[in-house]
Amino acid sequence: MSDTTAVKALIFDVFGTVVDWRTSLINDLSAWSEPRGIKADWAALVDAWRQAYVPSMDSVRHHPERGFLKLDKLHRQSLETLVDRFGITGLTDDDLHHLTLGWHRLHPWKDSVPGLTRLKTKFVISPLSNGNVALLTNMAKFGGLPWDLIMSAELFKHYKPDPESYLGACELLSLKPHEVMMVAAHNNDLDAAQKCGLKTGFVPRVTEYGPLQNRDFKADGAWDVVADDFVDMAKRLGC
């Protein structure tokens, strides 16, 4: 563990780090479709939906002239393509809207709320997610996430790993980069934050992608804190 005595705020990746998006979405879509008699391989659709996540954001990142599109919009566009690919017919606009909002109804990992609650006693805590503000706010209400504020890539019009997102979060907090720690289950997120001068904390979520997990089983960089989960991170940071 490196020197973290100057850290005043912790900012968190959310999808996969704080919440279990895969299990949550599979259960959400399955529960919605069963009484309607709609049959689909929801696990495969959810996996494909997540695989479309980075390419959809990259299209925004690499073409700023087209303007910023928030993640709800990108999720909806990806879902419309996947519904056709999976041969799911008869869905209304309201149906597609409800399914897209499944990303607002993700359940936290079991250690997330108790760990965040402990960390909040010493630090300002906030998401720094590619999810848009409404998504993150609704998710916090749904899952009982005790954030002090909501920070989103939407505020900076730059998706991670653009440096504008990490440095923008520091600016909003009126803190220097070394006074802010990025916490994530993804080594590439921490690498981008570290290059911006932020402190870094790694927590593994080895079941995030279910049977498709092929990375982030362990810390692959020189991160300042490596913990087993959020409760362990709170202990390591003196909370």
PDB file of C-alpha atoms in Angstrom:
ATOM      1  CA  MET A   1       0.000   0.000   0.000  1.00  0.00           C
ATOM      2  CA  SER A   2       1.410   3.362  -1.071  1.00  0.00           C
ATOM      3  CA  ASP A   3       1.109   6.633   0.847  1.00  0.00           C
ATOM      4  CA  THR A   4      -2.526   7.718   0.700  1.00  0.00           C
ATOM      5  CA  THR A   5      -2.494  10.214   3.559  1.00  0.00           C
ATOM      6  CA  ALA A   6      -3.348  13.133   1.258  1.00  0.00           C
ATOM      7  CA  VAL A   7      -6.450  11.449  -0.203  1.00  0.00           C
ATOM      8  CA  LYS A   8      -9.678  13.286   0.603  1.00  0.00           C
ATOM      9  CA  ALA A   9     -12.109  11.788  -1.906  1.00  0.00           C
ATOM     10  CA  LEU A  10     -12.734   8.393  -3.465  1.00  0.00           C
ATOM     11  CA  ILE A  11     -14.352   8.165  -6.875  1.00  0.00           C
ATOM     12  CA  PHE A  12     -15.689   4.853  -8.130  1.00  0.00           C
ATOM     13  CA  ASP A  13     -16.217   3.035 -11.343  1.00  0.00           C
ATOM     14  CA  VAL A  14     -19.743   1.629 -11.052  1.00  0.00           C
ATOM     15  CA  PHE A  15     -20.618  -1.042 -13.642  1.00  0.00           C
ATOM     16  CA  GLY A  16     -18.945  -4.195 -12.378  1.00  0.00           C
ATOM     17  CA  THR A  17     -17.125  -2.464  -9.527  1.00  0.00           C
ATOM     18  CA  VAL A  18     -20.065  -1.340  -7.386  1.00  0.00           C
ATOM     19  CA  VAL A  19     -22.947  -3.222  -9.008  1.00  0.00           C
ATOM     20  CA  ASP A  20     -23.388  -6.677 -10.539  1.00  0.00           C
ATOM     21  CA  TRP A  21     -24.733  -5.598 -13.916  1.00  0.00           C
ATOM     22  CA  ARG A  22     -24.777  -9.067 -15.504  1.00  0.00           C
ATOM     23  CA  THR A  23     -26.828 -10.978 -12.932  1.00  0.00           C
ATOM     24  CA  SER A  24     -29.075  -7.960 -12.366  1.00  0.00           C
ATOM     25  CA  LEU A  25     -29.937  -7.524 -16.038  1.00  0.00           C
ATOM     26  CA  ILE A  26     -30.458 -11.232 -16.733  1.00  0.00           C
ATOM     27  CA  ASN A  27     -32.857 -11.465 -13.782  1.00  0.00           C
ATOM     28  CA  ASP A  28     -34.594  -8.196 -14.679  1.00  0.00           C
ATOM     29  CA  LEU A  29     -35.200  -9.149 -18.309  1.00  0.00           C
ATOM     30  CA  SER A  30     -36.236 -12.689 -17.400  1.00  0.00           C
ATOM     31  CA  ALA A  31     -38.755 -11.496 -14.803  1.00  0.00           C
ATOM     32  CA  TRP A  32     -40.197  -8.958 -17.251  1.00  0.00           C
ATOM     33  CA  SER A  33     -40.516 -11.378 -20.168  1.00  0.00           C
ATOM     34  CA  GLU A  34     -41.917 -14.450 -18.407  1.00  0.00           C
ATOM     35  CA  PRO A  35     -45.484 -13.208 -17.780  1.00  0.00           C
ATOM     36  CA  ARG A  36     -45.552 -11.821 -21.318  1.00  0.00           C
ATOM     37  CA  GLY A  37     -44.633 -15.130 -22.876  1.00  0.00           C
ATOM     38  CA  ILE A  38     -41.554 -13.673 -24.552  1.00  0.00           C
ATOM     39  CA  LYS A  39     -38.801 -16.237 -25.026  1.00  0.00           C
ATOM     40  CA  ALA A  40     -35.177 -15.229 -25.538  1.00  0.00           C
ATOM     41  CA  ASP A  41     -31.662 -16.148 -24.485  1.00  0.00           C
ATOM     42  CA  TRP A  42     -31.443 -13.229 -22.090  1.00  0.00           C
ATOM     43  CA  ALA A  43     -27.996 -14.161 -20.803  1.00  0.00           C
ATOM     44  CA  ALA A  44     -26.600 -14.072 -24.338  1.00  0.00           C
ATOM     45  CA  LEU A  45     -28.388 -10.797 -25.067  1.00  0.00           C
ATOM     46  CA  VAL A  46     -27.039  -9.191 -21.874  1.00  0.00           C
ATOM     47  CA  ASP A  47     -23.504 -10.329 -22.709  1.00  0.00           C
ATOM     48  CA  ALA A  48     -23.840  -8.924 -26.230  1.00  0.00           C
ATOM     49  CA  TRP A  49     -25.293  -5.701 -24.829  1.00  0.00           C
ATOM     50  CA  ARG A  50     -22.278  -5.251 -22.616  1.00  0.00           C
ATOM     51  CA  GLN A  51     -19.928  -6.072 -25.497  1.00  0.00           C
ATOM     52  CA  ALA A  52     -21.495  -3.172 -27.404  1.00  0.00           C
ATOM     53  CA  TYR A  53     -20.773  -0.796 -24.508  1.00  0.00           C
ATOM     54  CA  VAL A  54     -17.187   0.228 -25.271  1.00  0.00           C
ATOM     55  CA  PRO A  55     -17.582   0.432 -29.081  1.00  0.00           C
ATOM     56  CA  SER A  56     -20.654   2.647 -28.682  1.00  0.00           C
ATOM     57  CA  MET A  57     -18.765   5.047 -26.406  1.00  0.00           C
ATOM     58  CA  ASP A  58     -15.690   4.959 -28.623  1.00  0.00           C
ATOM     59  CA  SER A  59     -17.826   6.160 -31.522  1.00  0.00           C
ATOM     60  CA  VAL A  60     -18.662   9.228 -29.404  1.00  0.00           C
ATOM     61  CA  ARG A  61     -15.112   9.693 -28.146  1.00  0.00           C
ATOM     62  CA  HIS A  62     -13.561   9.545 -31.613  1.00  0.00           C
ATOM     63  CA  HIS A  63     -16.166  11.761 -33.313  1.00  0.00           C
ATOM     64  CA  PRO A  64     -16.686  14.796 -31.076  1.00  0.00           C
ATOM     65  CA  GLU A  65     -18.055  16.696 -34.052  1.00  0.00           C
ATOM     66  CA  ARG A  66     -21.224  14.593 -33.800  1.00  0.00           C
ATOM     67  CA  GLY A  67     -21.891  15.782 -30.253  1.00  0.00           C
ATOM     68  CA  PHE A  68     -22.048  13.891 -26.975  1.00  0.00           C
ATOM     69  CA  LEU A  69     -24.642  11.137 -26.548  1.00  0.00           C
ATOM     70  CA  LYS A  70     -25.394   9.990 -23.020  1.00  0.00           C
ATOM     71  CA  LEU A  71     -25.233   6.331 -22.122  1.00  0.00           C
ATOM     72  CA  ASP A  72     -29.007   5.793 -21.930  1.00  0.00           C
ATOM     73  CA  LYS A  73     -29.187   6.740 -25.606  1.00  0.00           C
ATOM     74  CA  LEU A  74     -26.292   4.458 -26.532  1.00  0.00           C
ATOM     75  CA  HIS A  75     -27.824   1.584 -24.574  1.00  0.00           C
ATOM     76  CA  ARG A  76     -31.131   2.065 -26.395  1.00  0.00           C
ATOM     77  CA  GLN A  77     -29.453   2.098 -29.808  1.00  0.00           C
ATOM     78  CA  SER A  78     -27.534  -1.077 -28.983  1.00  0.00           C
ATOM     79  CA  LEU A  79     -30.658  -2.796 -27.661  1.00  0.00           C
ATOM     80  CA  GLU A  80     -32.616  -2.063 -30.827  1.00  0.00           C
ATOM     81  CA  THR A  81     -29.881  -3.725 -32.871  1.00  0.00           C
ATOM     82  CA  LEU A  82     -29.717  -6.734 -30.534  1.00  0.00           C
ATOM     83  CA  VAL A  83     -33.468  -7.284 -30.456  1.00  0.00           C
ATOM     84  CA  ASP A  84     -33.375  -7.674 -34.228  1.00  0.00           C
ATOM     85  CA  ARG A  85     -30.308  -9.922 -34.073  1.00  0.00           C
ATOM     86  CA  PHE A  86     -31.925 -12.210 -31.495  1.00  0.00           C
ATOM     87  CA  GLY A  87     -35.231 -12.318 -33.381  1.00  0.00           C
ATOM     88  CA  ILE A  88     -37.299 -10.793 -30.572  1.00  0.00           C
ATOM     89  CA  THR A  89     -40.430  -9.320 -32.137  1.00  0.00           C
ATOM     90  CA  GLY A  90     -43.485  -7.397 -31.024  1.00  0.00           C
ATOM     91  CA  LEU A  91     -41.800  -5.047 -28.579  1.00  0.00           C
ATOM     92  CA  THR A  92     -43.299  -1.589 -28.259  1.00  0.00           C
ATOM     93  CA  ASP A  93     -41.411   1.642 -27.722  1.00  0.00           C
ATOM     94  CA  ASP A  94     -42.474   1.482 -24.073  1.00  0.00           C
ATOM     95  CA  ASP A  95     -41.094  -2.056 -23.829  1.00  0.00           C
ATOM     96  CA  LEU A  96     -37.737  -0.989 -25.222  1.00  0.00           C
ATOM     97  CA  HIS A  97     -37.671   1.978 -22.873  1.00  0.00           C
ATOM     98  CA  HIS A  98     -38.358  -0.252 -19.859  1.00  0.00           C
ATOM     99  CA  LEU A  99     -35.650  -2.721 -20.867  1.00  0.00           C
ATOM    100  CA  THR A 100     -33.131   0.083 -21.382  1.00  0.00           C
ATOM    101  CA  LEU A 101     -33.888   1.345 -17.892  1.00  0.00           C
ATOM    102  CA  GLY A 102     -32.797  -2.048 -16.588  1.00  0.00           C
ATOM    103  CA  TRP A 103     -29.380  -0.399 -16.299  1.00  0.00           C
ATOM    104  CA  HIS A 104     -30.947   1.914 -13.690  1.00  0.00           C
ATOM    105  CA  ARG A 105     -32.041  -1.111 -11.627  1.00  0.00           C
ATOM    106  CA  LEU A 106     -28.733  -2.862 -10.999  1.00  0.00           C
ATOM    107  CA  HIS A 107     -28.089  -4.509  -7.652  1.00  0.00           C
ATOM    108  CA  PRO A 108     -24.921  -3.746  -5.647  1.00  0.00           C
ATOM    109  CA  TRP A 109     -22.424  -6.438  -4.745  1.00  0.00           C
ATOM    110  CA  LYS A 110     -23.096  -7.541  -1.156  1.00  0.00           C
ATOM    111  CA  ASP A 111     -20.078  -5.627   0.220  1.00  0.00           C
ATOM    112  CA  SER A 112     -20.766  -2.403  -1.682  1.00  0.00           C
ATOM    113  CA  VAL A 113     -23.217  -0.627   0.622  1.00  0.00           C
ATOM    114  CA  PRO A 114     -21.532  -1.571   3.933  1.00  0.00           C
ATOM    115  CA  GLY A 115     -18.095  -0.799   2.486  1.00  0.00           C
ATOM    116  CA  LEU A 116     -19.144   2.535   1.004  1.00  0.00           C
ATOM    117  CA  THR A 117     -20.884   3.480   4.233  1.00  0.00           C
ATOM    118  CA  ARG A 118     -17.650   2.943   6.158  1.00  0.00           C
ATOM    119  CA  LEU A 119     -15.546   4.775   3.575  1.00  0.00           C
ATOM    120  CA  LYS A 120     -17.955   7.716   3.712  1.00  0.00           C
ATOM    121  CA  THR A 121     -17.081   8.312   7.363  1.00  0.00           C
ATOM    122  CA  LYS A 122     -13.629   9.515   6.304  1.00  0.00           C
ATOM    123  CA  PHE A 123     -13.816  10.444   2.618  1.00  0.00           C
ATOM    124  CA  VAL A 124     -16.085  12.177   0.145  1.00  0.00           C
ATOM    125  CA  ILE A 125     -17.394   9.348  -2.050  1.00  0.00           C
ATOM    126  CA  SER A 126     -18.850   9.616  -5.534  1.00  0.00           C
ATOM    127  CA  PRO A 127     -19.216   7.579  -8.678  1.00  0.00           C
ATOM    128  CA  LEU A 128     -17.155   8.526 -11.680  1.00  0.00           C
ATOM    129  CA  SER A 129     -18.974   6.442 -14.219  1.00  0.00           C
ATOM    130  CA  ASN A 130     -19.757   6.506 -17.901  1.00  0.00           C
ATOM    131  CA  GLY A 131     -23.370   6.140 -16.851  1.00  0.00           C
ATOM    132  CA  ASN A 132     -25.359   9.353 -17.197  1.00  0.00           C
ATOM    133  CA  VAL A 133     -26.532  11.370 -14.212  1.00  0.00           C
ATOM    134  CA  ALA A 134     -30.133  10.133 -14.233  1.00  0.00           C
ATOM    135  CA  LEU A 135     -28.982   6.520 -14.524  1.00  0.00           C
ATOM    136  CA  LEU A 136     -26.560   6.841 -11.606  1.00  0.00           C
ATOM    137  CA  THR A 137     -29.066   8.726  -9.464  1.00  0.00           C
ATOM    138  CA  ASN A 138     -31.825   6.177 -10.036  1.00  0.00           C
ATOM    139  CA  MET A 139     -29.390   3.327  -9.424  1.00  0.00           C
ATOM    140  CA  ALA A 140     -28.315   4.882  -6.120  1.00  0.00           C
ATOM    141  CA  LYS A 141     -31.948   5.189  -5.015  1.00  0.00           C
ATOM    142  CA  PHE A 142     -32.696   1.620  -6.134  1.00  0.00           C
ATOM    143  CA  GLY A 143     -29.663   0.022  -4.500  1.00  0.00           C
ATOM    144  CA  GLY A 144     -29.225   2.268  -1.456  1.00  0.00           C
ATOM    145  CA  LEU A 145     -25.800   3.532  -2.539  1.00  0.00           C
ATOM    146  CA  PRO A 146     -24.730   6.257  -0.081  1.00  0.00           C
ATOM    147  CA  TRP A 147     -22.956   8.658  -2.454  1.00  0.00           C
ATOM    148  CA  ASP A 148     -22.152  12.203  -1.341  1.00  0.00           C
ATOM    149  CA  LEU A 149     -22.677  13.427  -4.902  1.00  0.00           C
ATOM    150  CA  ILE A 150     -23.076  12.030  -8.417  1.00  0.00           C
ATOM    151  CA  MET A 151     -20.336  12.562 -10.987  1.00  0.00           C
ATOM    152  CA  SER A 152     -20.743  11.249 -14.483  1.00  0.00           C
ATOM    153  CA  ALA A 153     -18.931  11.406 -17.792  1.00  0.00           C
ATOM    154  CA  GLU A 154     -22.015  13.274 -18.968  1.00  0.00           C
ATOM    155  CA  LEU A 155     -20.927  16.287 -16.902  1.00  0.00           C
ATOM    156  CA  PHE A 156     -17.634  16.502 -18.769  1.00  0.00           C
ATOM    157  CA  LYS A 157     -18.889  15.368 -22.207  1.00  0.00           C
ATOM    158  CA  HIS A 158     -16.033  12.884 -22.226  1.00  0.00           C
ATOM    159  CA  TYR A 159     -16.244   9.164 -21.607  1.00  0.00           C
ATOM    160  CA  LYS A 160     -13.540   7.412 -19.654  1.00  0.00           C
ATOM    161  CA  PRO A 161     -10.699   6.814 -20.319  1.00  0.00           C
ATOM    162  CA  ASP A 162     -10.463  10.378 -21.667  1.00  0.00           C
ATOM    163  CA  PRO A 163      -8.398  12.391 -19.162  1.00  0.00           C
ATOM    164  CA  GLU A 164     -11.053  15.116 -19.138  1.00  0.00           C
ATOM    165  CA  SER A 165     -13.308  12.828 -17.081  1.00  0.00           C
ATOM    166  CA  TYR A 166     -10.777  12.118 -14.316  1.00  0.00           C
ATOM    167  CA  LEU A 167      -9.402  15.656 -14.185  1.00  0.00           C
ATOM    168  CA  GLY A 168     -12.904  17.085 -14.422  1.00  0.00           C
ATOM    169  CA  ALA A 169     -13.894  15.139 -11.319  1.00  0.00           C
ATOM    170  CA  CYS A 170     -10.917  16.563  -9.430  1.00  0.00           C
ATOM    171  CA  GLU A 171     -11.848  20.057 -10.565  1.00  0.00           C
ATOM    172  CA  LEU A 172     -15.455  19.677  -9.394  1.00  0.00           C
ATOM    173  CA  LEU A 173     -14.211  18.487  -6.014  1.00  0.00           C
ATOM    174  CA  SER A 174     -11.715  21.391  -5.803  1.00  0.00           C
ATOM    175  CA  LEU A 175      -8.986  18.847  -5.152  1.00  0.00           C
ATOM    176  CA  LYS A 176      -5.643  18.101  -6.710  1.00  0.00           C
ATOM    177  CA  PRO A 177      -5.334  14.767  -8.528  1.00  0.00           C
ATOM    178  CA  HIS A 178      -3.194  13.201  -5.787  1.00  0.00           C
ATOM    179  CA  GLU A 179      -5.955  14.018  -3.286  1.00  0.00           C
ATOM    180  CA  VAL A 180      -8.424  11.842  -5.207  1.00  0.00           C
ATOM    181  CA  MET A 181      -8.392   8.064  -5.485  1.00  0.00           C
ATOM    182  CA  MET A 182     -10.033   6.220  -8.363  1.00  0.00           C
ATOM    183  CA  VAL A 183     -11.435   2.872  -7.245  1.00  0.00           C
ATOM    184  CA  ALA A 184     -12.225   0.237  -9.849  1.00  0.00           C
ATOM    185  CA  ALA A 185     -12.284  -3.462 -10.632  1.00  0.00           C
ATOM    186  CA  HIS A 186     -10.739  -2.725 -14.028  1.00  0.00           C
ATOM    187  CA  ASN A 187      -7.004  -2.287 -14.461  1.00  0.00           C
ATOM    188  CA  ASN A 188      -7.374  -0.153 -17.592  1.00  0.00           C
ATOM    189  CA  ASP A 189      -9.552   2.376 -15.750  1.00  0.00           C
ATOM    190  CA  LEU A 190      -6.951   2.683 -13.006  1.00  0.00           C
ATOM    191  CA  ASP A 191      -4.138   3.003 -15.531  1.00  0.00           C
ATOM    192  CA  ALA A 192      -5.873   5.964 -17.170  1.00  0.00           C
ATOM    193  CA  ALA A 193      -6.550   7.599 -13.784  1.00  0.00           C
ATOM    194  CA  GLN A 194      -2.975   7.049 -12.617  1.00  0.00           C
ATOM    195  CA  LYS A 195      -1.643   8.732 -15.758  1.00  0.00           C
ATOM    196  CA  CYS A 196      -3.687  11.786 -14.738  1.00  0.00           C
ATOM    197  CA  GLY A 197      -2.008  11.843 -11.320  1.00  0.00           C
ATOM    198  CA  LEU A 198      -4.811  10.260  -9.279  1.00  0.00           C
ATOM    199  CA  LYS A 199      -4.271   7.666  -6.594  1.00  0.00           C
ATOM    200  CA  THR A 200      -5.684   4.243  -7.404  1.00  0.00           C
ATOM    201  CA  GLY A 201      -7.482   1.435  -5.605  1.00  0.00           C
ATOM    202  CA  PHE A 202      -8.234  -2.017  -7.030  1.00  0.00           C
ATOM    203  CA  VAL A 203     -10.979  -4.397  -5.940  1.00  0.00           C
ATOM    204  CA  PRO A 204     -11.387  -7.643  -7.931  1.00  0.00           C
ATOM    205  CA  ARG A 205     -14.812  -8.683  -9.187  1.00  0.00           C
ATOM    206  CA  VAL A 206     -13.899 -12.028 -10.683  1.00  0.00           C
ATOM    207  CA  THR A 207     -17.475 -13.011 -11.578  1.00  0.00           C
ATOM    208  CA  GLU A 208     -18.411  -9.734 -13.292  1.00  0.00           C
ATOM    209  CA  TYR A 209     -18.617 -11.293 -16.760  1.00  0.00           C
ATOM    210  CA  GLY A 210     -19.719 -14.735 -15.577  1.00  0.00           C
ATOM    211  CA  PRO A 211     -18.211 -17.495 -17.750  1.00  0.00           C
ATOM    212  CA  LEU A 212     -16.899 -14.856 -20.165  1.00  0.00           C
ATOM    213  CA  GLN A 213     -14.533 -13.272 -17.623  1.00  0.00           C
ATOM    214  CA  ASN A 214     -11.052 -13.204 -19.149  1.00  0.00           C
ATOM    215  CA  ARG A 215      -9.325 -10.287 -17.423  1.00  0.00           C
ATOM    216  CA  ASP A 216      -9.092  -8.293 -14.189  1.00  0.00           C
ATOM    217  CA  PHE A 217      -8.769 -11.359 -11.982  1.00  0.00           C
ATOM    218  CA  LYS A 218      -6.030  -9.537 -10.101  1.00  0.00           C
ATOM    219  CA  ALA A 219      -4.216  -6.221  -9.891  1.00  0.00           C
ATOM    220  CA  ASP A 220      -1.989  -5.858 -12.937  1.00  0.00           C
ATOM    221  CA  GLY A 221      -0.488  -2.467 -12.078  1.00  0.00           C
ATOM    222  CA  ALA A 222       1.275  -0.648  -9.266  1.00  0.00           C
ATOM    223  CA  TRP A 223      -1.939   0.552  -7.653  1.00  0.00           C
ATOM    224  CA  ASP A 224      -1.848   2.374  -4.334  1.00  0.00           C
ATOM    225  CA  VAL A 225      -4.328   0.076  -2.598  1.00  0.00           C
ATOM    226  CA  VAL A 226      -5.324  -3.474  -3.502  1.00  0.00           C
ATOM    227  CA  ALA A 227      -8.200  -4.839  -1.426  1.00  0.00           C
ATOM    228  CA  ASP A 228     -10.382  -7.935  -1.387  1.00  0.00           C
ATOM    229  CA  ASP A 229     -13.614  -5.922  -1.422  1.00  0.00           C
ATOM    230  CA  PHE A 230     -14.983  -2.571  -0.255  1.00  0.00           C
ATOM    231  CA  VAL A 231     -15.103  -3.574   3.402  1.00  0.00           C
ATOM    232  CA  ASP A 232     -11.452  -4.599   3.215  1.00  0.00           C
ATOM    233  CA  MET A 233     -10.655  -1.325   1.444  1.00  0.00           C
ATOM    234  CA  ALA A 234     -12.320   0.607   4.247  1.00  0.00           C
ATOM    235  CA  LYS A 235     -10.186  -1.264   6.767  1.00  0.00           C
ATOM    236  CA  ARG A 236      -6.995  -0.595   4.802  1.00  0.00           C
ATOM    237  CA  LEU A 237      -7.834   3.110   4.583  1.00  0.00           C
ATOM    238  CA  GLY A 238      -8.509   3.419   8.298  1.00  0.00           C
ATOM    239  CA  CYS A 239     -12.318   3.553   8.254  1.00  0.00           C
TER     240      CYS A 239
END
